[in-house]
Amino acid sequence: MTETVRAIQITRFGDPAEVIGNRQVPIPQPVDDEVLVRVRAASINPVDWKIAQGDYPPVGADKLPLVLGRDLAGTIEAVGTRAHYMLRHGDPVFAFIGQDRGAQSDYVVVRAVELVAMPAGLDFAEAAGAGLASMTAWQGLFDHGGLEAGQRVLVHGGAGGVGHLAVQLAKWKGATVFATASADDRDFVRSIGADTVIDYHAERFEEIATDCDLVFDTQGGAVQRRSFDCLKPGGMMVSTLEPLEDEAAARGLRIAPRYHAMPNAAQLGQVADLLAAGTIRVEVANRFAIGDFAAAYDDARHAHPRGKLVLTLD
Ligand SMILES: NC(=O)c1ccc[n+]([C@@H]2O[C@H](COP(=O)([O-])OP(=O)(O)OC[C@H]3O[C@@H](n4cnc5c(N)ncnc54)[C@H](OP(=O)(O)O)[C@@H]3O)[C@@H](O)[C@H]2O)c1
């Protein structure tokens, strides 16, 4: 008989409250350069509930049923034939995995190139929260945005999952950081390194964050459109959502093409070093046992948590 494990899964698209379930799936087997990770924590990202709604075009009906989740932390349980020389049973690791698998399960197959050793001093929930969000921030700021020391950058949603890591990575790089946030998050966003925090409910960010070299947009739509006013000539717009290319062209400003963060163990290793050194940190707003997944997803969609929401698996 095939052994089964818990997994947060969808079998159809629809209202996340209805279609996301805690089901039993066969335990996966690692082959070649894959390892089997016993997951201790997996974070929730907006893409998880957007996929459940059928609002994420790269994941169509042909991918169902699908286990949700893109990032995790846990321990090595078993290794494929080509991974054994690097990794040992019980090693704590964290990972950002490809969208062909889901992280919110007791056991997950991870490619060796998707994981790195868990930084000392972090717990599983903090490490699980780092994967997708840190790679989105890193690749947006540095690979697509070309951010350099001494430049001025505006980060939207500075208290969010991606934004709070973007603020810290931009500061580490040596940039002057403007960040938008709600008033309740002002002290938090300042504490993680933003030079200027703008209450987006009460203030007009384009009047404060001026002459920026880079805008890192996590909101899209009207916020992105207004943000072109923050860029100096030659400035660059990078968005985690749909880039408004026509707007950029009309204003003669640069804009990065649509990007989806990709697993990258070399970059994740650099993030691990920064986490271990305490240069950056992961804020975990709340931890939910996997059995409480419905409340966790409800919070993720409606409660505007500070930093990350994480499912724990014991
Ligand atoms: N392209 C990619 O690879 C990629 C990767 C990751 C995420 N994303 C996308 O990027 C977006 C952000 O992801 P996330 O994980 O950071 O989400 P999140 O954790 O939910 O954070 C969103 C943040 O945006 C803030 N916000 C809401 N309205 C705002 C406004 N008008 N101006 C400025 N900030 C505002 C929220 O603050 P309040 O608490 O004040 O509401 C919250 O802190 C999502 O749409 C996600 O799907 C794309």
Short mmCIF file of C-alpha atoms in Angstrom, two decimals, residues 41 66-67 82 85 91 93 103-104 114-115 118 120 126 132 134 137 148 186 212 217 255 274 278 290:
data_model
loop_
_atom_site.label_atom_id
_atom_site.label_comp_id
_atom_site.label_asym_id
_atom_site.label_seq_id
_atom_site.Cartn_x
_atom_site.Cartn_y
_atom_site.Cartn_z
CA ALA A 41 6.97 24.86 7.81
CA LEU A 66 -2.20 20.65 -7.46
CA VAL A 67 -0.57 20.91 -4.04
CA ARG A 82 23.14 12.08 -7.47
CA TYR A 85 27.32 13.39 -1.55
CA ASP A 91 20.18 18.32 7.66
CA VAL A 93 17.33 23.15 4.76
CA ALA A 103 5.40 22.87 -0.59
CA GLN A 104 2.41 22.69 1.77
CA GLU A 114 16.45 24.71 -5.18
CA LEU A 115 17.60 24.37 -1.56
CA MET A 118 19.07 26.65 6.85
CA ALA A 120 21.79 29.28 12.06
CA GLU A 126 11.19 32.12 9.57
CA LEU A 132 9.76 33.04 -2.66
CA SER A 134 13.35 37.01 -0.90
CA ALA A 137 12.83 41.00 -4.01
CA GLU A 148 23.36 50.01 -6.93
CA ARG A 186 5.42 52.83 9.98
CA CYS A 212 14.18 57.79 -7.78
CA ASP A 217 6.16 48.05 -7.36
CA ILE A 255 10.41 49.30 -17.41
CA LEU A 274 22.50 37.75 5.29
CA GLY A 278 21.30 39.26 11.18
CA ILE A 290 -1.61 22.83 8.90
#
